[in-house]
Tab-separated table of C-alpha atoms in Angstrom:
chain	number	residue	atom	x	y	z
Q	98	MET	CA	24.019	23.472	5.659
Q	99	SER	CA	27.195	23.221	4.012
Q	100	ALA	CA	28.229	25.174	0.685
Q	101	GLN	CA	27.262	22.107	-1.441
Q	102	GLU	CA	24.298	23.141	-4.874
Q	103	THR	CA	23.052	19.627	-5.020
Q	104	TYR	CA	21.716	17.455	-2.718
Q	105	LYS	CA	20.225	14.176	-2.956
Q	106	ALA	CA	16.326	13.017	-3.214
Q	107	VAL	CA	14.465	9.602	-4.255
Q	108	LEU	CA	11.094	9.602	-5.877
Q	109	PHE	CA	8.088	7.259	-5.079
Q	110	GLY	CA	5.006	6.761	-6.586
Q	111	PRO	CA	1.986	4.050	-6.693
Q	112	ASN	CA	3.445	1.495	-8.908
Q	113	VAL	CA	6.349	1.810	-10.971
Q	114	ILE	CA	6.063	5.685	-11.024
Q	115	GLY	CA	9.119	7.088	-9.446
Q	116	SER	CA	9.058	3.370	-7.855
Q	117	GLY	CA	12.753	4.923	-5.708
Q	118	THR	CA	14.947	6.352	-8.539
Q	119	GLU	CA	17.159	8.582	-6.490
Q	120	ILE	CA	18.123	11.787	-8.151
Q	121	GLU	CA	20.636	15.137	-7.501
Q	122	LEU	CA	17.897	17.787	-7.166
Q	123	HIS	CA	19.707	21.786	-6.647
Q	124	PHE	CA	18.658	24.016	-3.581
Q	125	THR	CA	16.647	26.341	-4.105
Q	126	ASN	CA	16.963	29.768	-2.233
Q	127	GLY	CA	19.474	28.101	0.500
Q	128	GLY	CA	16.660	25.207	1.443
Q	129	TYR	CA	15.141	21.651	-0.642
Q	130	GLN	CA	12.719	21.864	-2.993
Q	131	ASP	CA	9.106	21.312	-1.952
Q	132	VAL	CA	7.783	20.692	-5.329
Q	133	VAL	CA	9.397	19.188	-8.266
Q	134	VAL	CA	8.555	18.372	-11.635
Q	135	LEU	CA	9.785	16.217	-14.116
Q	136	GLU	CA	8.953	16.194	-17.810
Q	137	ALA	CA	9.810	13.252	-20.077
Q	138	VAL	CA	8.835	12.241	-23.854
Q	139	GLU	CA	7.229	8.449	-24.882
Q	140	GLU	CA	6.188	7.439	-28.137
Q	141	GLY	CA	5.522	11.421	-29.261
Q	142	GLN	CA	3.654	11.774	-25.963
Q	143	THR	CA	4.478	14.641	-23.104
Q	144	ILE	CA	4.679	12.797	-19.342
Q	145	THR	CA	4.629	15.483	-16.529
Q	146	ARG	CA	5.092	14.439	-13.257
Q	147	THR	CA	4.710	16.258	-10.298
Q	148	TYR	CA	6.561	15.373	-6.721
Q	149	ARG	CA	5.598	16.775	-2.709
Q	150	LYS	CA	8.945	16.705	-0.409
Q	151	GLY	CA	8.109	14.259	2.524
Q	152	ARG	CA	8.681	14.794	5.802
Q	153	GLU	CA	12.284	13.491	6.529
Q	154	THR	CA	15.105	15.571	6.287
Q	155	GLU	CA	18.171	13.014	6.081
Q	156	GLU	CA	19.145	12.516	1.979
Q	157	PRO	CA	18.123	10.957	0.654
Q	158	ILE	CA	15.285	13.258	1.212
Q	159	PRO	CA	11.543	11.355	-0.299
Q	160	TYR	CA	9.168	12.982	-2.202
Q	161	ARG	CA	6.467	11.657	-2.893
Q	162	PHE	CA	3.678	11.161	-6.543
Q	163	VAL	CA	1.713	13.754	-6.710
Q	164	ASP	CA	-0.056	14.238	-10.203
Q	165	GLU	CA	0.622	13.243	-13.593
Q	166	ASP	CA	-0.237	14.963	-16.766
Q	167	VAL	CA	0.120	13.570	-20.293
Q	168	SER	CA	-0.525	15.993	-23.715
Q	169	ASP	CA	-0.143	13.375	-27.286
Q	170	GLU	CA	2.129	15.343	-29.459
Q	171	THR	CA	1.162	13.522	-32.158
Q	172	ALA	CA	-2.992	14.140	-31.693
Q	173	GLU	CA	-5.195	14.250	-34.116
Q	174	GLY	CA	-9.359	15.338	-34.364
Q	175	GLU	CA	-11.472	12.758	-34.114
Q	176	VAL	CA	-14.399	14.896	-36.724
Q	177	PRO	CA	-16.319	12.184	-38.441
Q	178	ASN	CA	-15.416	12.458	-42.290
C-alpha cells in the first residue's frame, strides 16, 4: 500500500440509492474501511445509510447498500385532541 491517505470507492444500492456514486474514503488502520455510514439531512429528516465493502480489491472499491434509517426532526406527536 502506498503513502496515500485516501482511496476511491463506489456506492451501489437498490433503485437510485448509491447509484454508482464515486466517493473518496480514508484508510482505517492502514486498510480499507469495512463499513461506511453516510448521513444526510433532507426536508427536516436525517437519513443514515450503511454500506458494506465488496470483495473486489481494485479501486474503486465497491460498497453495497445494507441499511437505511430515517428519523424525522420535525415530527409531532400523534395524540388526538
